[in-house]
Short mmCIF file of C-alpha atoms in Angstrom, two decimals:
data_model
loop_
_atom_site.label_atom_id
_atom_site.label_comp_id
_atom_site.label_asym_id
_atom_site.label_seq_id
_atom_site.Cartn_x
_atom_site.Cartn_y
_atom_site.Cartn_z
CA MET K 1 15.49 -15.09 -43.59
CA ILE K 2 19.14 -16.11 -42.19
CA PRO K 3 21.45 -12.98 -42.92
CA ASN K 4 24.61 -14.04 -44.39
CA LEU K 5 27.11 -12.40 -42.06
CA SER K 6 30.86 -11.21 -42.61
CA LYS K 7 33.46 -12.17 -40.30
CA ILE K 8 33.02 -8.75 -38.63
CA GLY K 9 29.23 -9.27 -38.92
CA VAL K 10 29.45 -12.33 -37.00
CA GLN K 11 31.60 -10.80 -34.27
CA MET K 12 29.86 -7.52 -33.78
CA SER K 13 26.25 -9.03 -33.64
CA SER K 14 27.50 -11.25 -30.77
CA LEU K 15 27.14 -10.67 -27.26
CA THR K 16 29.96 -9.91 -25.30
CA GLY K 17 31.11 -9.29 -21.45
CA VAL K 18 28.48 -8.46 -19.22
CA LYS K 19 25.95 -8.10 -21.90
CA ALA K 20 25.61 -11.98 -22.19
CA ILE K 21 24.40 -11.97 -18.78
CA ALA K 22 22.10 -9.06 -19.26
CA LYS K 23 19.76 -11.06 -21.06
CA ASP K 24 19.45 -13.57 -18.33
CA ILE K 25 18.93 -10.50 -15.82
CA ILE K 26 16.20 -8.91 -18.13
CA GLU K 27 14.37 -12.17 -18.58
CA THR K 28 14.51 -12.82 -14.51
CA LEU K 29 13.18 -9.53 -13.70
CA GLN K 30 10.23 -9.76 -16.33
CA THR K 31 9.17 -13.45 -15.93
CA LYS K 32 9.37 -13.79 -12.18
CA GLN K 33 6.53 -11.15 -11.23
CA LYS K 34 5.75 -12.76 -8.00
CA GLN K 35 9.41 -12.20 -6.64
CA ASP K 36 10.56 -9.04 -5.91
CA PHE K 37 14.23 -8.56 -6.79
CA ILE K 38 17.07 -6.13 -5.20
CA ASN K 39 18.55 -5.30 -8.71
CA LEU K 40 22.37 -4.47 -8.03
CA SER K 41 23.50 -4.76 -11.51
CA ALA K 42 22.60 -1.98 -13.20
CA GLY K 43 24.91 0.56 -14.61
CA ASN K 44 22.34 3.13 -15.29
CA PRO K 45 23.25 6.38 -12.95
CA VAL K 46 20.57 7.25 -10.41
CA LEU K 47 18.37 9.99 -11.74
CA LEU K 48 18.77 12.68 -9.07
CA PRO K 49 16.18 15.56 -8.94
CA LYS K 50 18.98 18.30 -9.06
CA VAL K 51 20.91 16.68 -12.08
CA GLU K 52 17.57 16.53 -13.73
CA GLN K 53 16.63 20.26 -12.86
CA MET K 54 19.71 21.35 -14.23
CA TRP K 55 19.82 20.08 -17.46
CA ARG K 56 15.90 21.14 -17.49
CA ASP K 57 17.02 24.63 -17.05
CA CYS K 58 19.91 24.35 -19.62
CA THR K 59 17.20 23.09 -22.10
CA ALA K 60 14.97 26.23 -21.34
CA GLU K 61 17.88 28.39 -21.93
CA LEU K 62 18.72 26.73 -25.33
CA LEU K 63 14.91 26.74 -26.48
CA ALA K 64 14.69 30.57 -25.46
CA SER K 65 17.58 31.34 -27.49
CA SER K 66 18.35 32.45 -31.08
CA GLU K 67 21.06 29.28 -31.15
CA TYR K 68 18.35 26.77 -31.23
CA GLY K 69 17.66 26.53 -34.91
CA GLU K 70 21.53 26.37 -35.60
CA VAL K 71 21.75 23.55 -33.08
CA VAL K 72 19.16 21.27 -34.13
CA CYS K 73 18.25 22.02 -38.04
CA ARG K 74 21.87 22.25 -39.41
CA TYR K 75 24.68 20.16 -39.83
CA GLY K 76 28.05 20.92 -38.11
CA SER K 77 31.62 20.20 -37.68
CA SER K 78 32.81 16.34 -37.28
CA GLN K 79 34.90 17.74 -34.39
CA GLY K 80 31.90 18.56 -32.24
CA TYR K 81 29.89 21.90 -31.31
CA ILE K 82 32.15 24.65 -31.30
CA LEU K 83 30.63 26.32 -28.10
CA LEU K 84 31.21 22.98 -26.11
CA ILE K 85 34.66 22.73 -27.49
CA GLN K 86 35.65 25.97 -26.25
CA ALA K 87 33.80 25.71 -23.00
CA ILE K 88 36.02 22.58 -22.45
CA ALA K 89 39.49 24.32 -23.40
CA ASN K 90 38.63 27.35 -21.38
CA ASP K 91 37.47 25.53 -18.20
CA PHE K 92 40.67 23.11 -18.53
CA ASN K 93 43.06 26.01 -18.98
CA ARG K 94 41.58 27.76 -16.00
CA ARG K 95 41.31 24.64 -13.78
CA TYR K 96 44.55 22.96 -14.58
CA GLY K 97 46.98 25.60 -16.18
CA LEU K 98 46.81 24.19 -19.65
CA SER K 99 47.13 25.90 -22.83
CA LEU K 100 44.42 23.93 -24.99
CA ASN K 101 42.96 25.21 -27.73
CA GLU K 102 40.13 23.85 -30.22
CA SER K 103 42.43 21.41 -32.21
CA ASN K 104 43.28 19.55 -28.78
CA ILE K 105 39.44 18.51 -28.52
CA LEU K 106 37.10 16.17 -29.88
CA ILE K 107 33.51 15.36 -29.28
CA THR K 108 32.13 12.04 -29.86
CA PRO K 109 28.48 10.31 -29.76
CA GLY K 110 29.42 8.67 -26.10
CA SER K 111 32.67 7.56 -24.95
CA GLN K 112 32.33 3.98 -26.12
CA MET K 113 32.40 5.40 -29.50
CA LEU K 114 35.61 7.30 -28.87
CA TYR K 115 36.88 4.05 -27.52
CA PHE K 116 35.78 2.00 -30.89
CA TYR K 117 37.68 4.93 -32.89
CA ALA K 118 40.89 4.65 -30.64
CA VAL K 119 41.50 0.70 -30.60
CA ASN K 120 41.00 0.47 -34.28
CA ALA K 121 42.56 3.38 -35.38
CA PHE K 122 45.96 2.45 -33.31
CA GLY K 123 45.28 -1.34 -32.59
CA GLY K 124 44.81 -4.40 -34.92
CA TYR K 125 46.52 -5.16 -38.49
CA THR K 126 48.91 -2.77 -39.96
CA SER K 127 49.23 -2.45 -43.85
CA ASN K 128 52.35 -4.97 -43.65
CA GLY K 129 50.05 -7.59 -42.10
CA ASP K 130 51.54 -6.95 -38.51
CA LEU K 131 49.47 -6.90 -35.32
CA LYS K 132 49.42 -4.09 -33.00
CA GLN K 133 48.21 -4.83 -29.61
CA ILE K 134 45.60 -2.86 -27.65
CA VAL K 135 47.21 -3.27 -24.11
CA LEU K 136 45.18 -2.99 -20.75
CA PRO K 137 47.61 -2.51 -18.21
CA MET K 138 45.74 -4.49 -15.59
CA SER K 139 42.64 -6.58 -14.83
CA PRO K 140 40.07 -6.35 -14.07
CA GLU K 141 38.79 -3.48 -16.30
CA TYR K 142 35.80 -2.04 -17.89
CA THR K 143 33.70 -5.03 -20.01
CA GLY K 144 32.88 -2.77 -22.58
CA TYR K 145 36.44 -2.73 -24.02
CA ASP K 146 35.80 -6.39 -24.82
CA GLY K 147 33.41 -5.64 -28.00
CA ILE K 148 34.89 -2.81 -29.61
CA CYS K 149 38.07 -4.30 -31.31
CA LEU K 150 37.56 -5.55 -35.05
CA ALA K 151 40.53 -7.45 -34.32
CA PRO K 152 39.81 -8.95 -31.00
CA GLU K 153 42.97 -11.03 -31.03
CA ALA K 154 44.83 -7.73 -30.81
CA LEU K 155 43.36 -7.05 -27.19
CA ILE K 156 45.47 -8.12 -24.21
CA SER K 157 45.26 -7.71 -20.68
CA TYR K 158 47.81 -8.29 -17.72
CA LYS K 159 47.12 -9.92 -14.41
CA PRO K 160 47.67 -7.23 -11.44
CA ALA K 161 49.52 -7.38 -8.26
CA LEU K 162 47.14 -7.47 -5.15
CA ASP K 163 47.82 -5.67 -1.82
CA ILE K 164 45.78 -7.37 0.46
CA ASP K 165 44.70 -6.04 3.93
CA THR K 166 43.70 -9.54 5.94
CA LYS K 167 42.75 -7.78 8.93
CA ALA K 168 40.28 -5.02 7.47
CA HIS K 169 38.96 -7.32 4.54
CA ARG K 170 39.93 -5.07 1.91
CA PHE K 171 42.28 -4.97 -1.07
CA LYS K 172 43.40 -3.12 -3.98
CA TYR K 173 44.86 -3.84 -7.47
CA HIS K 174 47.97 -2.57 -8.77
CA PRO K 175 49.58 -2.80 -12.29
CA ASP K 176 52.53 -5.55 -12.12
CA PHE K 177 55.18 -3.74 -13.73
CA SER K 178 57.30 -6.61 -13.82
CA ASN K 179 55.14 -8.48 -16.26
CA LEU K 180 53.75 -5.33 -18.13
CA ALA K 181 55.00 -5.76 -21.87
CA ILE K 182 55.02 -2.37 -24.04
CA THR K 183 56.71 -2.94 -26.92
CA ALA K 184 56.97 -1.45 -30.60
CA ASN K 185 54.29 -4.21 -31.19
CA THR K 186 51.90 -1.92 -28.73
CA GLY K 187 49.18 0.07 -30.86
CA CYS K 188 47.67 1.78 -27.92
CA ILE K 189 47.01 1.57 -24.17
CA LEU K 190 43.81 1.70 -22.67
CA PHE K 191 42.11 1.88 -18.84
CA SER K 192 39.78 3.59 -16.51
CA ARG K 193 40.36 5.65 -13.70
CA PRO K 194 38.29 5.51 -11.54
CA CYS K 195 37.99 1.84 -12.76
CA ASN K 196 34.47 0.14 -13.59
CA PRO K 197 34.12 -2.16 -11.82
CA THR K 198 36.55 -2.18 -8.99
CA GLY K 199 36.38 1.51 -8.07
CA ASN K 200 40.24 1.69 -8.00
CA ILE K 201 42.03 4.94 -8.98
CA LEU K 202 45.70 4.23 -10.20
CA SER K 203 48.33 6.71 -8.58
CA ASN K 204 49.73 9.32 -10.49
CA ASP K 205 53.07 7.41 -10.31
CA GLU K 206 51.64 4.53 -11.94
CA ILE K 207 50.05 6.92 -14.45
CA LYS K 208 53.57 8.45 -15.12
CA LYS K 209 55.22 5.15 -15.72
CA ILE K 210 52.97 3.68 -17.98
CA ALA K 211 53.06 6.65 -19.99
CA ALA K 212 56.86 6.92 -19.77
CA LEU K 213 56.93 3.12 -20.81
CA ALA K 214 54.69 4.18 -23.98
CA LYS K 215 56.66 7.24 -25.11
CA PRO K 216 59.72 6.09 -26.84
CA TYR K 217 57.37 4.10 -29.31
CA ASN K 218 55.21 6.95 -30.03
CA ILE K 219 52.01 5.09 -28.18
CA PRO K 220 49.05 6.76 -27.16
CA VAL K 221 47.68 6.14 -23.77
CA PHE K 222 43.81 6.55 -23.44
CA ILE K 223 42.49 7.35 -19.81
CA ASP K 224 38.94 6.76 -19.53
CA SER K 225 37.72 8.98 -16.98
CA ALA K 226 33.89 8.75 -17.22
CA TYR K 227 33.88 8.64 -13.53
CA GLY K 228 36.62 11.14 -12.90
CA PRO K 229 36.99 14.88 -12.34
CA PRO K 230 36.17 17.63 -12.80
CA PHE K 231 32.83 16.06 -13.71
CA PRO K 232 31.01 13.70 -12.72
CA ALA K 233 33.95 13.73 -10.02
CA ILE K 234 32.68 10.53 -8.61
CA ASN K 235 36.04 10.04 -7.01
CA PHE K 236 36.34 9.47 -3.11
CA ARG K 237 39.81 10.42 -2.52
CA ASP K 238 41.67 13.10 -4.12
CA MET K 239 43.12 12.36 -7.83
CA THR K 240 45.02 14.73 -10.42
CA LEU K 241 44.22 14.51 -14.00
CA MET K 242 47.34 13.54 -15.97
CA PHE K 243 48.36 15.23 -18.93
CA GLY K 244 51.02 14.70 -21.47
CA GLU K 245 52.46 14.36 -25.26
CA ASN K 246 51.23 10.91 -25.33
CA ILE K 247 48.06 11.02 -22.94
CA VAL K 248 44.59 11.26 -24.16
CA HIS K 249 42.11 12.15 -21.51
CA CYS K 250 38.66 10.74 -22.23
CA MET K 251 35.56 11.92 -20.56
CA SER K 252 31.56 11.11 -20.67
CA LEU K 253 28.73 13.28 -19.42
CA SER K 254 26.72 10.10 -19.17
CA LYS K 255 27.24 9.69 -15.14
CA VAL K 256 26.45 13.60 -14.68
CA GLY K 257 23.18 12.99 -15.93
CA LEU K 258 23.11 12.67 -19.74
CA PRO K 259 23.70 9.06 -20.56
CA GLY K 260 20.60 9.58 -23.11
CA GLU K 261 22.48 12.00 -25.15
CA ARG K 262 25.59 10.20 -25.64
CA ILE K 263 28.51 12.50 -25.26
CA GLY K 264 32.38 11.61 -25.08
CA ILE K 265 35.27 13.93 -24.92
CA ALA K 266 38.84 13.50 -26.20
CA ILE K 267 41.37 15.83 -24.71
CA GLY K 268 45.06 15.61 -26.11
CA ASP K 269 47.68 16.24 -28.83
CA SER K 270 46.09 17.58 -31.78
CA LYS K 271 47.65 14.89 -33.98
CA ILE K 272 45.89 12.20 -32.18
CA ILE K 273 42.67 14.12 -32.11
CA GLN K 274 42.87 14.74 -35.75
CA VAL K 275 43.40 10.74 -36.38
CA LEU K 276 40.14 10.21 -34.18
CA GLN K 277 38.27 13.05 -35.98
CA SER K 278 38.72 11.43 -39.31
CA PHE K 279 37.61 8.13 -37.97
CA GLN K 280 34.50 9.87 -36.86
CA THR K 281 33.99 11.70 -40.10
CA ASN K 282 34.07 8.44 -41.88
CA LEU K 283 31.64 6.89 -39.58
CA CYS K 284 28.77 9.47 -38.58
CA LEU K 285 29.72 12.56 -40.24
CA GLN K 286 28.96 14.44 -36.86
CA PRO K 287 27.91 13.81 -33.14
CA PRO K 288 24.44 15.14 -32.45
CA HIS K 289 24.25 18.67 -31.24
CA TYR K 290 21.53 19.12 -28.74
CA GLY K 291 23.23 17.62 -26.06
CA GLN K 292 26.38 19.53 -26.42
CA ALA K 293 24.68 22.79 -26.79
CA ILE K 294 23.01 22.31 -23.01
CA ALA K 295 26.45 20.67 -21.74
CA ALA K 296 28.47 24.02 -23.15
CA ARG K 297 25.80 25.94 -20.99
CA ALA K 298 26.31 23.68 -17.79
CA ILE K 299 30.15 23.83 -17.93
CA ASN K 300 30.12 27.90 -18.56
CA SER K 301 27.78 28.45 -15.71
CA GLY K 302 29.74 26.42 -13.26
CA ALA K 303 26.60 24.29 -12.69
CA ILE K 304 27.92 20.89 -13.68
CA GLU K 305 30.67 21.56 -11.49
CA TYR K 306 28.53 22.04 -8.48
CA ILE K 307 26.28 19.15 -9.22
CA SER K 308 29.26 16.97 -9.55
CA LYS K 309 30.97 17.86 -6.41
CA GLU K 310 28.13 18.27 -4.10
CA VAL K 311 25.20 16.42 -5.32
CA ILE K 312 26.61 13.42 -7.46
CA ARG K 313 29.85 12.43 -5.36
CA PRO K 314 28.16 12.66 -2.06
CA PHE K 315 25.12 10.13 -3.02
CA TYR K 316 27.57 7.65 -4.13
CA LYS K 317 30.38 8.04 -1.49
CA ASN K 318 27.29 7.43 0.80
CA LYS K 319 26.27 4.42 -0.73
CA ILE K 320 29.80 2.83 -0.87
CA SER K 321 30.18 3.89 3.06
CA LEU K 322 26.73 2.15 3.80
CA LEU K 323 27.92 -1.18 1.97
CA GLU K 324 31.14 -1.51 3.40
CA ALA K 325 29.55 -0.83 7.03
CA LYS K 326 26.62 -3.60 6.29
CA LEU K 327 29.24 -6.37 4.91
CA ASP K 328 31.76 -5.90 7.85
CA GLN K 329 28.66 -6.28 10.33
CA GLU K 330 27.33 -9.15 8.29
CA ILE K 331 29.85 -11.57 7.04
CA PRO K 332 31.93 -13.14 9.54
CA LYS K 333 35.52 -12.29 10.24
CA ASP K 334 36.89 -15.94 9.69
CA LEU K 335 35.58 -16.18 6.08
CA PRO K 336 38.17 -15.17 3.48
CA TRP K 337 36.09 -12.16 1.87
CA PHE K 338 37.82 -9.03 0.44
CA LEU K 339 36.12 -5.69 -0.45
CA HIS K 340 38.21 -3.48 -3.11
CA TRP K 341 38.73 -0.22 -1.43
CA GLY K 342 36.09 2.07 -2.65
CA GLU K 343 38.25 4.99 -4.41
CA GLY K 344 35.30 5.99 -6.68
CA ALA K 345 32.89 5.01 -9.63
CA MET K 346 29.33 3.56 -8.64
CA PHE K 347 30.42 0.01 -8.01
CA ALA K 348 31.50 -2.11 -5.23
CA TRP K 349 33.73 -5.22 -6.11
CA LEU K 350 33.87 -8.05 -3.96
CA TRP K 351 36.41 -11.14 -3.79
CA PHE K 352 35.82 -14.38 -2.33
CA ASN K 353 39.19 -16.23 -1.99
CA ASN K 354 39.00 -20.10 -2.45
CA LEU K 355 35.25 -19.56 -3.35
CA PRO K 356 34.14 -23.27 -3.41
CA ILE K 357 31.44 -22.24 -6.36
CA SER K 358 32.12 -20.28 -9.55
CA ASP K 359 31.09 -16.99 -9.92
CA LEU K 360 28.28 -18.02 -11.71
CA ASP K 361 26.93 -20.34 -9.32
CA LEU K 362 27.21 -17.38 -6.62
CA TYR K 363 25.01 -15.32 -9.01
CA GLN K 364 22.41 -17.86 -9.37
CA LYS K 365 22.21 -18.48 -5.62
CA LEU K 366 21.84 -14.68 -4.82
CA LYS K 367 19.08 -14.61 -7.38
CA GLN K 368 17.26 -17.37 -5.33
CA VAL K 369 17.36 -14.77 -2.31
CA GLY K 370 15.99 -11.91 -4.50
CA VAL K 371 19.37 -10.50 -5.17
CA ILE K 372 20.69 -9.49 -8.57
CA VAL K 373 24.62 -9.06 -9.02
CA VAL K 374 27.14 -9.40 -11.85
CA ALA K 375 29.45 -12.20 -12.31
CA GLY K 376 32.86 -11.09 -11.96
CA ARG K 377 34.17 -13.11 -15.19
CA PHE K 378 33.15 -10.67 -17.41
CA PHE K 379 35.49 -7.89 -16.41
CA PHE K 380 38.55 -9.55 -17.64
CA PRO K 381 38.80 -8.54 -21.25
CA GLY K 382 41.67 -9.67 -23.08
CA LEU K 383 43.19 -11.62 -19.87
CA GLN K 384 43.97 -15.02 -21.42
CA GLU K 385 45.33 -16.67 -18.43
CA ASN K 386 43.58 -19.28 -16.53
CA TRP K 387 43.34 -17.51 -13.10
CA SER K 388 41.10 -18.65 -10.47
CA HIS K 389 40.55 -15.15 -9.15
CA LYS K 390 38.69 -14.56 -12.33
CA HIS K 391 35.66 -16.72 -11.10
CA GLN K 392 35.59 -15.46 -7.50
CA CYS K 393 34.44 -11.76 -7.51
CA ILE K 394 31.12 -9.94 -8.28
CA ARG K 395 30.27 -6.49 -8.97
CA ILE K 396 27.82 -4.86 -7.14
CA SER K 397 25.89 -1.36 -8.44
CA LEU K 398 25.40 1.11 -6.04
CA THR K 399 22.49 2.48 -7.76
CA ALA K 400 19.90 0.92 -5.31
CA SER K 401 18.16 2.72 -2.20
CA ASP K 402 19.94 2.40 1.21
CA GLU K 403 17.39 0.15 2.42
CA GLN K 404 17.62 -2.26 -0.54
CA ILE K 405 21.44 -2.24 -0.07
CA GLU K 406 21.59 -3.04 3.54
CA THR K 407 19.03 -5.99 2.65
CA ALA K 408 20.81 -7.16 -0.10
CA MET K 409 24.14 -7.27 1.93
CA GLU K 410 22.38 -9.38 4.61
CA ARG K 411 20.84 -11.88 2.22
CA LEU K 412 24.41 -12.02 0.34
CA ALA K 413 25.96 -12.89 4.01
CA GLU K 414 23.91 -15.33 4.44
CA VAL K 415 24.40 -17.02 1.15
CA ILE K 416 28.09 -16.85 1.52
CA GLN K 417 28.14 -18.35 4.86
CA GLN K 418 26.25 -21.29 3.83
CA VAL K 419 28.66 -21.75 0.51
CA TYR K 420 31.67 -21.96 2.64
CA LYS K 421 30.08 -24.00 5.53
CA GLN K 422 28.83 -26.72 2.77
CA THR K 423 32.56 -27.14 1.65
CA GLN K 424 33.49 -27.38 5.16
#
C-alpha cells in the first residue's frame, strides 16, 4: 500500500537534519562487521553507574510507597504530576530567589515536544494569513529544531559573528546583533544554552539584549537548557539562568539519566504556560507519570543536584579536556583548524577553514579509517544563506571512552593533514 499523505504528512514523515545521516551511520555499523568503528556521532548520554543507581533508588522508593497506584494507574492533570511541579517550584524559588507557583510550570513528554508546542503555537500562519517567524538568533544550532515546524518556511536563522583566536586554534560564535531582525512579524525566539552542537554559552548580556528586542512585541523567548544548570549542569564555566516576563526557561531530564522517560520542563509566565498546556491537552492529554514521580524524589532529596555537579559535569569536562589536548598535540599548528571553546554540553565542534573538500566528504574519509562523526551542515536549520562555513565543520560526541577519543583524534589528524596536503 502506498499511503496518500497530506502536505503535513509528507513533511513530518521525511527525514530532516542529522536524522538524514543517521540512517547511513546505522547501516555502516550494522553491515561492516569486520571493521571496528569509533562512534563519535551519538547524542545518547553515557549511562554512568552512580546516575543509574540514583534512579534505581528513587524507583524503589516509589514502588514501596502508597503513591504508586495513583502514579501509574490513574489519569492526571495535563499540566504534569503535581508533586514534580511543586518540587521544581520549591527548588527554583530557594535557589534563584524566585516566586514561582504551580501556574508557572508545565511538564511535557520531552523537551522536543515542548518546542513543537512552542513554535507552532507562536510561529507559522495567523488567522489573517500572516506568517509569524520562528527566529533562531544564531547558527549553528540544535538540528532538532528543523523538523518541528508545521510551517517550515517560518523558521529563520542568522549568521553569527566569529571571535577567532588564531594562535590557540580556538573560536567562539556570538549573535550578530547588527544583522539580527526581531520585528512584529516574529512569533517566537528559540535557542539552546549551552548549545548543541557547539558547546557555546551565550552571555548574560546577550540574553538580556535578545529579550529586550523581543519585549516590545510581546514575543516569548524560549531558552533550551537541556545541558544547563541546575541539572544536568553540563556547563564548564559559570552561567546564570535568565528569567523574565517574556523568557521561558526550558529543561530536560534526558541528560541527567532519564532519556527513556521523556521529561521536558517549561518555566515561565503563566499566560505562556497556559497556551502550551492547552496545546498539550489537545495533543496527548497528559505527560506520563512514572518518570515524573521518581524525578520529584530526586529533586526533593538533593540527589539530582549532587549527581549533576559531582558526577555528570566532571565526566564530560574531562572528555573535552582530553580531546582538546589531543588535538593540540596531533594537528599541525600551520593548518587552519579551530575548535569551538568547550563551554558546556557533551559535544565538540571543529571548524576547518578553507576545507578543500566538503564536510560530507570528510565524514566519508573518516569512516574509512574507522571514525564516525556528524557532518556540520545539518546544524544550520533556518539559515538560507549560501555560507561556505556550513560545509567546513564537524560535530564530535564526547560519549566514547578516553582511549577511543584519543585514537579517533589521532586518525582525524592524519586524515585532515592528507586533505590539505593533497590540495597544496
